[in-house]
Short mmCIF file of C-alpha atoms in Angstrom, two decimals:
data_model
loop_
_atom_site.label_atom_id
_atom_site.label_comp_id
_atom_site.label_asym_id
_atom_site.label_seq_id
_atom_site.Cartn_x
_atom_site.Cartn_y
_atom_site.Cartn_z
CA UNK J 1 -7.58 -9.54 24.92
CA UNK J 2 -5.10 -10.74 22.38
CA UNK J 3 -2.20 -8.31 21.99
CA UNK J 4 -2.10 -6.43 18.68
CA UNK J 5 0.92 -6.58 16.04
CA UNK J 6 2.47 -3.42 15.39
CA UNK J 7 4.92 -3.05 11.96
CA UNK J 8 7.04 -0.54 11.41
CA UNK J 9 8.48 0.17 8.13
CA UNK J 10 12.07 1.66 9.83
CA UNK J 11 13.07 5.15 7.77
CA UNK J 12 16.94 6.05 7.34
CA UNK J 13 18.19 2.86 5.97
CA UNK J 14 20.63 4.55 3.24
CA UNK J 15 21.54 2.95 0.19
CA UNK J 16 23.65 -0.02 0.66
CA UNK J 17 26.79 -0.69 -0.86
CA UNK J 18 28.78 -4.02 -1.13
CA UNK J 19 30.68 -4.39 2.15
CA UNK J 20 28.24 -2.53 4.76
CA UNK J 21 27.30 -3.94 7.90
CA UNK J 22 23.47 -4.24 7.60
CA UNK J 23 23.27 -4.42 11.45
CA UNK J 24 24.98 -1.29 12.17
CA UNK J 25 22.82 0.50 9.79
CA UNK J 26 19.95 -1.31 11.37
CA UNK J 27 20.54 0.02 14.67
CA UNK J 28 21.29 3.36 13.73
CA UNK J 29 18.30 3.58 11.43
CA UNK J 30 16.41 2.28 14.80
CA UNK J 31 18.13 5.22 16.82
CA UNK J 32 17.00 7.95 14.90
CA UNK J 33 13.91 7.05 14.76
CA UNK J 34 13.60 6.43 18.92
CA UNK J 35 12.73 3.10 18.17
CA UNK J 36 14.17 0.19 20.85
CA UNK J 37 15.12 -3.47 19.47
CA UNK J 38 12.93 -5.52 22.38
CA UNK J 39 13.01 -9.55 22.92
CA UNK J 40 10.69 -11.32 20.20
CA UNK J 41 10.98 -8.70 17.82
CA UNK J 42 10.96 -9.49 14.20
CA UNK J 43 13.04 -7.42 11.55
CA UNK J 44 12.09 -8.54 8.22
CA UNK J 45 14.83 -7.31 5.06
CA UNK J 46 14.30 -7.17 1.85
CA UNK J 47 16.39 -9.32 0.15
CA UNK J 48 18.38 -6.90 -2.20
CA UNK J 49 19.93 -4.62 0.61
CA UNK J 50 21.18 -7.33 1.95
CA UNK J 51 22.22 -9.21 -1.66
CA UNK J 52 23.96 -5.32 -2.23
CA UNK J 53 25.78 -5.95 1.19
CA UNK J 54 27.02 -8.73 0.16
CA UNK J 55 28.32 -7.83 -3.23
CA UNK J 56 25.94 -10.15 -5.37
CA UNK J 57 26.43 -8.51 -8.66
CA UNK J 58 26.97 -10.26 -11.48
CA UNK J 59 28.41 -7.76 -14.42
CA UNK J 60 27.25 -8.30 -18.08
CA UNK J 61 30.42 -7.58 -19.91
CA UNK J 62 31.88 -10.39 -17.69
CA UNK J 63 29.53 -13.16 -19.02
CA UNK J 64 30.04 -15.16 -21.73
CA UNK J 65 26.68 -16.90 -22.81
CA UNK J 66 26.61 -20.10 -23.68
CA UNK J 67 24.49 -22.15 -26.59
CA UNK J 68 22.01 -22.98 -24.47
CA UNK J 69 21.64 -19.05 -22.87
CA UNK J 70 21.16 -17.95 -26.53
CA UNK J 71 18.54 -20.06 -26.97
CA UNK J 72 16.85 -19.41 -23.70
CA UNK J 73 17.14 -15.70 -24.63
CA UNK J 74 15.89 -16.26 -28.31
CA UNK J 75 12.90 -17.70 -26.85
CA UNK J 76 12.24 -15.20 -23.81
CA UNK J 77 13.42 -12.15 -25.48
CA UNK J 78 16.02 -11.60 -23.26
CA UNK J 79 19.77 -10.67 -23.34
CA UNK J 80 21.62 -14.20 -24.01
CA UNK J 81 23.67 -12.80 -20.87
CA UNK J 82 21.04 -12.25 -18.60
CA UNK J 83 20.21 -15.79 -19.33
CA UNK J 84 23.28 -16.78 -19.04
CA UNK J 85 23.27 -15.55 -15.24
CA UNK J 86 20.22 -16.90 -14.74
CA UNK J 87 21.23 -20.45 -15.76
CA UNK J 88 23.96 -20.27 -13.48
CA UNK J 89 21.99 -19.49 -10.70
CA UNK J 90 19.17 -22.31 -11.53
CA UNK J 91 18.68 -25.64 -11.04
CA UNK J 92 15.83 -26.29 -13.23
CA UNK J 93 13.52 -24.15 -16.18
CA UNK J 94 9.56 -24.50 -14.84
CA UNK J 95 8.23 -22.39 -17.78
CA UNK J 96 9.23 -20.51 -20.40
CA UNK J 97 7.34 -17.67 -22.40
CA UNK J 98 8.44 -14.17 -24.30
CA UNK J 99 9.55 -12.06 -21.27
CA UNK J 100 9.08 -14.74 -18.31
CA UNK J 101 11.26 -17.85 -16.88
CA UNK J 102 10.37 -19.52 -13.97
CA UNK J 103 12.90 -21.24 -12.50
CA UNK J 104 13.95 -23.29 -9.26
CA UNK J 105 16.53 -21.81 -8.21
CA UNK J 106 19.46 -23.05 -6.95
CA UNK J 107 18.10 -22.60 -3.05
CA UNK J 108 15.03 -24.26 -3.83
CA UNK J 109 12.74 -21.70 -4.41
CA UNK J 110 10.14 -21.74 -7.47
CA UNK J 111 10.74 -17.91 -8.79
CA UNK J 112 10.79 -15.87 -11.56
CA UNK J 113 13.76 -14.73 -13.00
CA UNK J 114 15.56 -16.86 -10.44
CA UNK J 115 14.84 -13.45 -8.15
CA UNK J 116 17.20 -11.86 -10.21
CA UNK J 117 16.54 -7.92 -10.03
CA UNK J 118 17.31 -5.25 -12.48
CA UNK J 119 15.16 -2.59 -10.96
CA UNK J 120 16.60 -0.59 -7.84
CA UNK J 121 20.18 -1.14 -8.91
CA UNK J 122 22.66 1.35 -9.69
CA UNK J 123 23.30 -0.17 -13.15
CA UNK J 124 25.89 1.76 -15.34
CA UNK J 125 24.77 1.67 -19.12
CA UNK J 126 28.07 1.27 -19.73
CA UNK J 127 28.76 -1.50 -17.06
CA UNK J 128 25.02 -2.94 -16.69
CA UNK J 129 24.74 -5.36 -13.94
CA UNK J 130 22.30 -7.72 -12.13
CA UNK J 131 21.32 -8.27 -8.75
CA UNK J 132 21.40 -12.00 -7.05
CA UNK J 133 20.11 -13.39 -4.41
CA UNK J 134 22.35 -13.68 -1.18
CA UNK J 135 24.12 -16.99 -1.57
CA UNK J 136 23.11 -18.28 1.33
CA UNK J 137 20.10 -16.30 3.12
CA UNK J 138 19.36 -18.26 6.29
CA UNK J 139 22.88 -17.90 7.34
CA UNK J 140 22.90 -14.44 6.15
CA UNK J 141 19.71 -14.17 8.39
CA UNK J 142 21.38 -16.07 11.42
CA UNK J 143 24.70 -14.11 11.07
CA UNK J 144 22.29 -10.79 11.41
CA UNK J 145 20.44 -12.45 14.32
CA UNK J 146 23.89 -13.26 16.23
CA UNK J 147 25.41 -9.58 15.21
CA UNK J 148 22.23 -8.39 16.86
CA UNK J 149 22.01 -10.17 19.91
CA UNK J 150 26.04 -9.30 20.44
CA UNK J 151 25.86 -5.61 20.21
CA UNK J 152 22.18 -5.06 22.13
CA UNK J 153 21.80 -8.60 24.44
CA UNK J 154 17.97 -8.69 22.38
CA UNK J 155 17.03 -11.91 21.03
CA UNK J 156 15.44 -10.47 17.75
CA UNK J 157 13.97 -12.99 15.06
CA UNK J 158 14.68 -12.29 11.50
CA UNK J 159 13.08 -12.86 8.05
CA UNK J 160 14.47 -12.07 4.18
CA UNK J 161 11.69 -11.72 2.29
CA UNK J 162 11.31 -10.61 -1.78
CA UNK J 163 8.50 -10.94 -3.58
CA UNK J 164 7.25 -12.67 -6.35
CA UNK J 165 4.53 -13.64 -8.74
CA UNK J 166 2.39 -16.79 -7.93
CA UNK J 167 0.26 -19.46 -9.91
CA UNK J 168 -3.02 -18.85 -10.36
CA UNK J 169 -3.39 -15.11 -9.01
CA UNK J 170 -2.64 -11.84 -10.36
CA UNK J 171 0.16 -10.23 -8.51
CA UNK J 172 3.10 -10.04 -6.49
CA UNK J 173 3.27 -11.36 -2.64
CA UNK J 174 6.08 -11.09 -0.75
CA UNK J 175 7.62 -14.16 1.02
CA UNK J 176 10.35 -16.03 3.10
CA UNK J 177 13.67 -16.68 1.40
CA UNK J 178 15.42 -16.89 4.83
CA UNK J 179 14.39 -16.77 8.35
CA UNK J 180 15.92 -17.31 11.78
CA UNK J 181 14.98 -17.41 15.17
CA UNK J 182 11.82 -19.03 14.91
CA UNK J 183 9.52 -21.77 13.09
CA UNK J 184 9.11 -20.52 9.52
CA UNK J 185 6.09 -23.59 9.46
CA UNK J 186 3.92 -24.20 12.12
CA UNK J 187 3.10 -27.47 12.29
CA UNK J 188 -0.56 -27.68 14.23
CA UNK J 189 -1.25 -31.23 13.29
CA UNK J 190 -3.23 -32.66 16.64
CA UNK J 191 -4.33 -29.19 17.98
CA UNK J 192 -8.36 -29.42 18.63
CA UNK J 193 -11.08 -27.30 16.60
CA UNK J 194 -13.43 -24.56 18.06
CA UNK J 195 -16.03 -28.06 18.78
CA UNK J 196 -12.68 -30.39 19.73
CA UNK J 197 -12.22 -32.67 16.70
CA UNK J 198 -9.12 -32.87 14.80
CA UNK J 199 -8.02 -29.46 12.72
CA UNK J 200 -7.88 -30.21 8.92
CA UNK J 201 -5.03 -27.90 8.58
CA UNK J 202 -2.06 -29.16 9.52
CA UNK J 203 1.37 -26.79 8.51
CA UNK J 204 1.01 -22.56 8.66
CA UNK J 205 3.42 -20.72 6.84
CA UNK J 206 3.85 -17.99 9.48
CA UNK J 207 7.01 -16.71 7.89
CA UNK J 208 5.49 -16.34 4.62
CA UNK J 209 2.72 -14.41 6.54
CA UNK J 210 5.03 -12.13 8.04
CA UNK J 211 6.97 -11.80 4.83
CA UNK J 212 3.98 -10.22 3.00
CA UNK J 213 2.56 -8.12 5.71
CA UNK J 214 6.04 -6.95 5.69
CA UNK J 215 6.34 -6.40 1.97
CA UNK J 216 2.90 -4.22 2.05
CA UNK J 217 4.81 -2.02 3.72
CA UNK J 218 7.86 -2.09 2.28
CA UNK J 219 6.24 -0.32 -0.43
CA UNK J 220 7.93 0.13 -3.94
CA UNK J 221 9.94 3.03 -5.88
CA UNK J 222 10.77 6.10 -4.17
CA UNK J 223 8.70 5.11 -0.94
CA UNK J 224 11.17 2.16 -0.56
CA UNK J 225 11.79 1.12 3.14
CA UNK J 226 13.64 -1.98 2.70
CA UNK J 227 13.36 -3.01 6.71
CA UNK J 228 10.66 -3.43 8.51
CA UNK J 229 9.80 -4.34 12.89
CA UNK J 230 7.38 -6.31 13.63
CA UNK J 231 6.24 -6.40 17.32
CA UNK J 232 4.35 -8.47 19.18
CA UNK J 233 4.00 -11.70 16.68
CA UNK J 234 3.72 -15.40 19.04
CA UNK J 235 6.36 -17.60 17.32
CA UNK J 236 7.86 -20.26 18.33
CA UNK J 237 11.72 -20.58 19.02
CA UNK J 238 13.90 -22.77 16.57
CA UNK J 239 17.38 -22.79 14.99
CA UNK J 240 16.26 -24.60 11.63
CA UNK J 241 15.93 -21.64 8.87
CA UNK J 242 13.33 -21.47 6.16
CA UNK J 243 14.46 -24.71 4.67
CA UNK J 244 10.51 -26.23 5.41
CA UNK J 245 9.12 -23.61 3.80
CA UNK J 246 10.31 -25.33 0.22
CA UNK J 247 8.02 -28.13 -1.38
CA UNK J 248 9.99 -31.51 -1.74
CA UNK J 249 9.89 -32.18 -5.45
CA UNK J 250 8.27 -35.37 -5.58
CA UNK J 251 5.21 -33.70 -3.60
CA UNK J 252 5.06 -30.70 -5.80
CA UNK J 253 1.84 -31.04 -7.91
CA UNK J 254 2.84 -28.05 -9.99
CA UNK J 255 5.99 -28.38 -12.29
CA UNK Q 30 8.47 8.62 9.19
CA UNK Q 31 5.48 6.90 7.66
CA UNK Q 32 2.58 5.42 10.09
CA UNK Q 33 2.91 2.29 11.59
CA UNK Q 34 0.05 -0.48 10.99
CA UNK Q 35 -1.57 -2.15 13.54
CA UNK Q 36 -3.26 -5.48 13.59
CA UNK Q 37 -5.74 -6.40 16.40
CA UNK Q 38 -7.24 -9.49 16.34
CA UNK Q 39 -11.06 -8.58 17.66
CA UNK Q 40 -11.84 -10.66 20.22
CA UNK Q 41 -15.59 -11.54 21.44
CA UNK Q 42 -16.55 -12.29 17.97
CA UNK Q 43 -19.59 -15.49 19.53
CA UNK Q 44 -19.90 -18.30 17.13
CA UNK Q 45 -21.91 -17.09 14.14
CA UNK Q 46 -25.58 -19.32 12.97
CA UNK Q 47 -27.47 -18.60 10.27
CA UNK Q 48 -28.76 -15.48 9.73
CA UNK Q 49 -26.99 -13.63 12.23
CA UNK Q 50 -26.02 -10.06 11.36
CA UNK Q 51 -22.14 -9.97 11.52
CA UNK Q 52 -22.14 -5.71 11.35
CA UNK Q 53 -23.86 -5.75 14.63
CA UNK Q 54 -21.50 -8.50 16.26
CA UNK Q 55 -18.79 -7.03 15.11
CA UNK Q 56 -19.75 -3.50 16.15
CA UNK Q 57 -20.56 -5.24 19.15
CA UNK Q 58 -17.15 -6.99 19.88
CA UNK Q 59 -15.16 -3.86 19.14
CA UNK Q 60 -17.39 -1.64 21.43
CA UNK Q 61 -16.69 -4.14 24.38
CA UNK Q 62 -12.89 -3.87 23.63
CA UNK Q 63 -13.02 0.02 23.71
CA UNK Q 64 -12.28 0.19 19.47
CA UNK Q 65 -13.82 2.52 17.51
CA UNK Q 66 -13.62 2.30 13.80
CA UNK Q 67 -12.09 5.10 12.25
CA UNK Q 68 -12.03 5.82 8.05
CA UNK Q 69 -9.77 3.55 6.03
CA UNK Q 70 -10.17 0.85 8.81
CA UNK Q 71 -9.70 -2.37 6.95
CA UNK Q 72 -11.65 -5.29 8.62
CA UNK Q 73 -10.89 -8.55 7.84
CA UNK Q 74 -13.30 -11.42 8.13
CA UNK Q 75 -12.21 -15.02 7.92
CA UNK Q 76 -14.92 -16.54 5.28
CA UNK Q 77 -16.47 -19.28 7.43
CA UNK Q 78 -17.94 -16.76 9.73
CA UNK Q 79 -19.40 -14.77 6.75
CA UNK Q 80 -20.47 -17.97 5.39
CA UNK Q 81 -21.83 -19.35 8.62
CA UNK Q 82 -23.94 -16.11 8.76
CA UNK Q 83 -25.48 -16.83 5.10
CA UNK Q 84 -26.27 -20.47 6.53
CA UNK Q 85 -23.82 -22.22 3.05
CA UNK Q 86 -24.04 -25.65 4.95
CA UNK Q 87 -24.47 -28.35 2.12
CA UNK Q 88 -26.20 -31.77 4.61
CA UNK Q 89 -24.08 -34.65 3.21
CA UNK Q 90 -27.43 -36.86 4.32
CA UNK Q 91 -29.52 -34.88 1.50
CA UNK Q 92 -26.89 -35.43 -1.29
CA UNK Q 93 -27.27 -38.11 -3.63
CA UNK Q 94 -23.75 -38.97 -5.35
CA UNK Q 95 -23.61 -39.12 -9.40
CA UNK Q 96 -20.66 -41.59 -10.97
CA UNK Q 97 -18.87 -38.88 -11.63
CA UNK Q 98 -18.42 -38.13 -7.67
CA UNK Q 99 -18.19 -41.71 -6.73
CA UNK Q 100 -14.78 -42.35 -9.31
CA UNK Q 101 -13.59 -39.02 -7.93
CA UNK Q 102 -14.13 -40.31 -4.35
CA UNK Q 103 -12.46 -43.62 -5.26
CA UNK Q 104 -9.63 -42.03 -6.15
CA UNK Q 105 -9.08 -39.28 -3.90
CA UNK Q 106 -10.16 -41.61 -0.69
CA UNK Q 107 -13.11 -39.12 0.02
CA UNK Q 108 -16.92 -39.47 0.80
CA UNK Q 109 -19.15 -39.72 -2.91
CA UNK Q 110 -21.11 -37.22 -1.57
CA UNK Q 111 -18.17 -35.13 -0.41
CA UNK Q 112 -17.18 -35.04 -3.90
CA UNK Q 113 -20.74 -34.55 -4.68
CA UNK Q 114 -20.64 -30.99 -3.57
CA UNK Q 115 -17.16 -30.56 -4.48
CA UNK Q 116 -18.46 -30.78 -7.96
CA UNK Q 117 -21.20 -28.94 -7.57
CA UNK Q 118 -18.70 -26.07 -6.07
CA UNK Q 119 -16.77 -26.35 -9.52
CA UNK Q 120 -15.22 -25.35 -12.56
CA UNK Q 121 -12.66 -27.62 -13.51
CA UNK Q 122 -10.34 -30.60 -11.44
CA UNK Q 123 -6.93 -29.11 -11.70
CA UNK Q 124 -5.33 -31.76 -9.86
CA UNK Q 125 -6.39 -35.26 -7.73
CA UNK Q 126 -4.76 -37.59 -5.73
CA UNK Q 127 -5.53 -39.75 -2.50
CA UNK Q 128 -6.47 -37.16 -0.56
CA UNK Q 129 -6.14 -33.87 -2.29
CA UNK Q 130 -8.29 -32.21 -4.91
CA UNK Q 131 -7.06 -29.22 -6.27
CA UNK Q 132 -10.32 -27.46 -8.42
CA UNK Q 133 -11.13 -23.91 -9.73
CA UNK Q 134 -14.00 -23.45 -7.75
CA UNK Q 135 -17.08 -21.88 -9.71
CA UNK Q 136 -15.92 -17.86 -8.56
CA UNK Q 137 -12.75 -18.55 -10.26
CA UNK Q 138 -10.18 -19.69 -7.23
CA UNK Q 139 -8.21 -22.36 -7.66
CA UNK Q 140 -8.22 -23.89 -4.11
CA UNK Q 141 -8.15 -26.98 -2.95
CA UNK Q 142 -11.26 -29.10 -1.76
CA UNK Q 143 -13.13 -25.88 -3.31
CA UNK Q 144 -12.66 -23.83 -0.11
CA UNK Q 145 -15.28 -26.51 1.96
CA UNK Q 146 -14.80 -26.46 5.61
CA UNK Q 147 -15.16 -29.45 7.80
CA UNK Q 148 -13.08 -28.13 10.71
CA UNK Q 149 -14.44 -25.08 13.29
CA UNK Q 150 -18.81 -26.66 12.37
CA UNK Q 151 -20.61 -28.23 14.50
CA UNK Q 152 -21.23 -31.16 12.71
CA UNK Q 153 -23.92 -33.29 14.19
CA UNK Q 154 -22.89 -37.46 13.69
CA UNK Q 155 -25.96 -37.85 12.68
CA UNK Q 156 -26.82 -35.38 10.00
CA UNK Q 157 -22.69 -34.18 9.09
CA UNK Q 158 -22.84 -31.28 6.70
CA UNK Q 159 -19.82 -29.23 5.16
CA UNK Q 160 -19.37 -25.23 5.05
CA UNK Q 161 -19.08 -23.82 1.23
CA UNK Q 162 -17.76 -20.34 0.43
CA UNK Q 163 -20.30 -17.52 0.32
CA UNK Q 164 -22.61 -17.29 -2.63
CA UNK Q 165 -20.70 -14.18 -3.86
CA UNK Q 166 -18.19 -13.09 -1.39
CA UNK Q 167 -17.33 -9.09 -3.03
CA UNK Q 168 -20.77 -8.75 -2.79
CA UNK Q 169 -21.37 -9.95 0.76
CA UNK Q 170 -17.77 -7.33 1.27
CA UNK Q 171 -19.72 -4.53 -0.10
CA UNK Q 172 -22.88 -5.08 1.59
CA UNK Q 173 -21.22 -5.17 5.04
CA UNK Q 174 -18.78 -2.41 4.02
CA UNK Q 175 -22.40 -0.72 3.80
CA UNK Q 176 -24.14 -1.36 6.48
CA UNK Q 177 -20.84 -0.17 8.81
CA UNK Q 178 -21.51 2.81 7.22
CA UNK Q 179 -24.94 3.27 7.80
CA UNK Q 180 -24.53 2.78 11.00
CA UNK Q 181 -21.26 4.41 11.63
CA UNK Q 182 -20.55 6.63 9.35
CA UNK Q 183 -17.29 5.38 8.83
CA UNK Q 184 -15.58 4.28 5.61
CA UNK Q 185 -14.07 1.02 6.12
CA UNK Q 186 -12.78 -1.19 3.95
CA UNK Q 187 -13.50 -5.08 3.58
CA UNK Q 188 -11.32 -8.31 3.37
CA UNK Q 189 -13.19 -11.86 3.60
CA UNK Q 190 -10.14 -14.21 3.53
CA UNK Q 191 -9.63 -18.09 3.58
CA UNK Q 192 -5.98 -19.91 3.69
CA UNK Q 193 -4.90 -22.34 1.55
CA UNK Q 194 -2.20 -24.33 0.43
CA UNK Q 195 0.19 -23.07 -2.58
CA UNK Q 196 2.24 -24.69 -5.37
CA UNK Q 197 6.07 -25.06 -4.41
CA UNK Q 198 5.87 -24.16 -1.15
CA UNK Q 199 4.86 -25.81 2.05
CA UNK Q 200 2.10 -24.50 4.47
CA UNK Q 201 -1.10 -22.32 4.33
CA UNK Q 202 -1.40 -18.71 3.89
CA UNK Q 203 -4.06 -16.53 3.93
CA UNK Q 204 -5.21 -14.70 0.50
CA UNK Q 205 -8.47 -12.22 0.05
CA UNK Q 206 -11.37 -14.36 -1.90
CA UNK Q 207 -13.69 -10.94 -1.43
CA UNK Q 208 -12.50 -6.87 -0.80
CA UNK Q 209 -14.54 -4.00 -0.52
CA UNK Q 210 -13.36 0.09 -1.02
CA UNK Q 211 -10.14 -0.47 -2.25
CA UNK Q 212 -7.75 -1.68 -5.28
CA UNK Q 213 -7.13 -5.26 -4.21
CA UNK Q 214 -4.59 -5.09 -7.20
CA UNK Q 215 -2.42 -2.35 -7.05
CA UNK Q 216 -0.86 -1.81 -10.68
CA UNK Q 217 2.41 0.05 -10.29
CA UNK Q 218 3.35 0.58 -13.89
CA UNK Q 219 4.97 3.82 -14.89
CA UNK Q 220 6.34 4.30 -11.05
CA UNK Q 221 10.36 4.95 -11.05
CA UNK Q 222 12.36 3.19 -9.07
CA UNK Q 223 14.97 4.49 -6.61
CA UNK Q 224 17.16 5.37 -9.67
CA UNK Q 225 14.62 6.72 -11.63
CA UNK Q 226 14.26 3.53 -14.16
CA UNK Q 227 10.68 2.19 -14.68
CA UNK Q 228 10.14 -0.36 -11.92
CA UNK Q 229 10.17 -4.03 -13.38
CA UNK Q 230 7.18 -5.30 -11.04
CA UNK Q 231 4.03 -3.83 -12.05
CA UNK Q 232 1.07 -5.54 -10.15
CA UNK Q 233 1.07 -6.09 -6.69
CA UNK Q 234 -1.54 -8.21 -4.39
CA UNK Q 235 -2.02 -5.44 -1.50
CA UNK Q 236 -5.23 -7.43 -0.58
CA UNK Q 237 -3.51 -11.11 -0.40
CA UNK Q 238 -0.91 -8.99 1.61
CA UNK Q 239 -3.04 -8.07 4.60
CA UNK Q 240 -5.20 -11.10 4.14
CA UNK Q 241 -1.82 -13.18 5.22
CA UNK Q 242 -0.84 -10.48 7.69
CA UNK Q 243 -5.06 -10.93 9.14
CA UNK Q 244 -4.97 -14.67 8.61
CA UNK Q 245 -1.57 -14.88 11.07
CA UNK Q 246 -3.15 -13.00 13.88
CA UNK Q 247 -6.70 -15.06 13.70
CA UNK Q 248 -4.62 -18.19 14.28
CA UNK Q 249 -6.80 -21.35 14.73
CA UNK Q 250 -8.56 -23.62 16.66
CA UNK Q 251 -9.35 -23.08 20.15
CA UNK Q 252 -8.07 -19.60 19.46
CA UNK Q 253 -9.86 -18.75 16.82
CA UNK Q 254 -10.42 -15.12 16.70
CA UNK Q 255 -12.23 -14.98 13.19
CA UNK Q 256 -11.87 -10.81 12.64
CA UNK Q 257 -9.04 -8.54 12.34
CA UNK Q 258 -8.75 -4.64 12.43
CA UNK Q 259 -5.64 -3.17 10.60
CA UNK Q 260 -5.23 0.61 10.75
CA UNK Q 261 -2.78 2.51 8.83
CA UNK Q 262 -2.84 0.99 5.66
CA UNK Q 263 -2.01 3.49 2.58
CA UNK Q 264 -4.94 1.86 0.40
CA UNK Q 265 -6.34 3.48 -3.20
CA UNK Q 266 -9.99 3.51 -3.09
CA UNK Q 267 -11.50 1.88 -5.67
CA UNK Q 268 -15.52 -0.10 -5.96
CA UNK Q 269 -14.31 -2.89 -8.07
CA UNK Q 270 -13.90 -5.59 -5.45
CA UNK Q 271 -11.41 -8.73 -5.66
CA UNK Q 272 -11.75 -9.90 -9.66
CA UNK Q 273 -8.30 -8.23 -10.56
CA UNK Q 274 -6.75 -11.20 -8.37
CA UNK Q 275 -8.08 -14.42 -10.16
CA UNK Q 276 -5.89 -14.72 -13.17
CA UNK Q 277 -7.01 -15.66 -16.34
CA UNK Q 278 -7.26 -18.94 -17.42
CA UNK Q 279 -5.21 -18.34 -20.86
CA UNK Q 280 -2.11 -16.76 -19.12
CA UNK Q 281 -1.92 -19.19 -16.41
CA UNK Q 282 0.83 -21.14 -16.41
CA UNK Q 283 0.22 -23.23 -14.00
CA UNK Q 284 -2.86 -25.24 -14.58
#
């Protein structure tokens, strides 16, 4: 028999502030709930405690918006500052309607509001902020997977996921904007069929799998648990990051 | 501290012909692996063994190409009578090139090749045939959603799921193409966040969530394991099956 997957949405994480050490509150979280880090684990975060850790805040009264973030906001019906931040953190516009901008972002990914987040944040009316992605999230993910192994010896794998709209389909999915430990796409090119010929399907986006079972329950609003085990998932060990994950340009049928 | 979930990948699922009743193998498979389905169960069932069972085959020998199919094969470096039934399977060609065809299939997915399976049949040399979707996969969901509970008298709840690639990102993931007893699309509108502000995200794809999570543990090929029991998923109940994920035409973006 195949061994089941068990995940855990981990209770106690407190709000997190610019400067915490996510693993510390990790493993006390993990503590109090009697819960034991063990060898293959994987602890998927959501992206904005660990964007809050480190400080990614970008304050609207700081930003000046340019020309071409008044325009942008003119014809989103956004604040020109907003856009301004959003620019900034872009590489390229995708699409652009009243109240949506797809972007790639500066890290590759194809997201909405360049994964930019107003809900969940502590944001002063008087001092309104935004909330931006880590600035690096597979290092942030392989500095959390070293910090780990230091202080408990457990080789833990580790995946930042947020979520995000998608073409075609209704809804929000979470997914992979950082993993480490393991291969974020399984390549299974050669592997035989069920009747021995060659599979059709060729790359598996495990993390992305794990992302969004992980963002189900994650949850939203007041039932937020923004960290979540996963136990007993077969992966397979690499050092590379999530970096496969992202669709070369020139292949990408959908710009 | 809220429930876990728990995946188990049901093994002793046999290879599934025409006309076989997939409640009693899978009520058989569980019973042999000392399960017993409990209310809110959600069983997920990849969608060729729910279209083996309704015998979709489409016998490539019995198709006669039209010059629409034969272009399309031409330029997508496929069989005519391939693209025959791709056609046939079909809305609208999103996108084509040398092999890829990216179509809204006639339920309203946009998936590429239309969902048709040539991997995991047994496809004689002689007379090679390809494996379509079901005929109407929510209703296939809600008739074996019923039948498990004539026989049971449990309430479980039904995923049929199928992987696929994605735009912008690399790598297949699985998404629901059929549910049964819950809200596939979980609209959170009106829900505070942790501060108490209206949450920006308002729709989210709970379905295409455990339909990843289910597609990860059924890997593929030679250890195919084609059904997966999650228990402890917070689901609403709801009889309106899978529609709420297909998004309309006119606010897609992306076609």
């Amino acid at each position: 028999m195949t061994s089941p997957l068990f995940l855990h949405a981990v209770p106690g994480i407190p709000l997190v502030e610019p400067g915490d050490d996510i693993a510390a509150l990790i493993l006390a979280a993990l503590a109090s709930s009697e819960l034991v880090l063990e060898d293959g684990d994987v602890l998927v975060l959501a992206q904005k405690i660990v964007s809050k850790a480190e400080g990614r805040y970008a304050y609207l009264n700081d930003i000046q918006a340019s020309a071409e973030a008044v325009e942008l906001a003119e014809q989103c019906d956004k604040d020109p500052r907003h856009m301004q931040v959003l620019l900034n953190e872009s590489r390229e516009i995708i699409r652009k309607r009243p109240g949506v901008v797809i972007v790639e972002h500066v890290l590759g990914y194809v997201h909405a509001n360049a994964g930019i987040d107003r809900s969940n944040i502590d944001s002063d009316e008087d001092s309104p902020r935004l909330l931006l992605l880590p600035e690096n999230p597979d290092h942030s993910a392989a500095e959390l997977r070293s910090s780990l192994l230091a202080s408990t010896g457990v080789n833990v794998n580790i995946i930042i996921n947020d979520s995000a709209g998608r073409a075609w389909r209704n809804g929000t999915l979470g997914f992979a904007i950082a993993t480490a430990g393991f291969e974020a796409l399984e390549n299974r090119v050669g592997e035989a069929d069920l009747y021995g010929r060659p599979l059709e399907v060729t790359e598996v986006a495990v993390a992305d799998e794990l992302a969004a079972a992980a963002s189900f329950m994650m949850g939203q609003g007041d039932e937020a648990l923004p960290v979540v085990l996963i136990r007993g998932a077969k992966l397979r060990p690499s050092t590379a990051g999530s970096a496969a994950l992202i669709r070369d340009r020139e292949k990408d049928m959908f710009r």
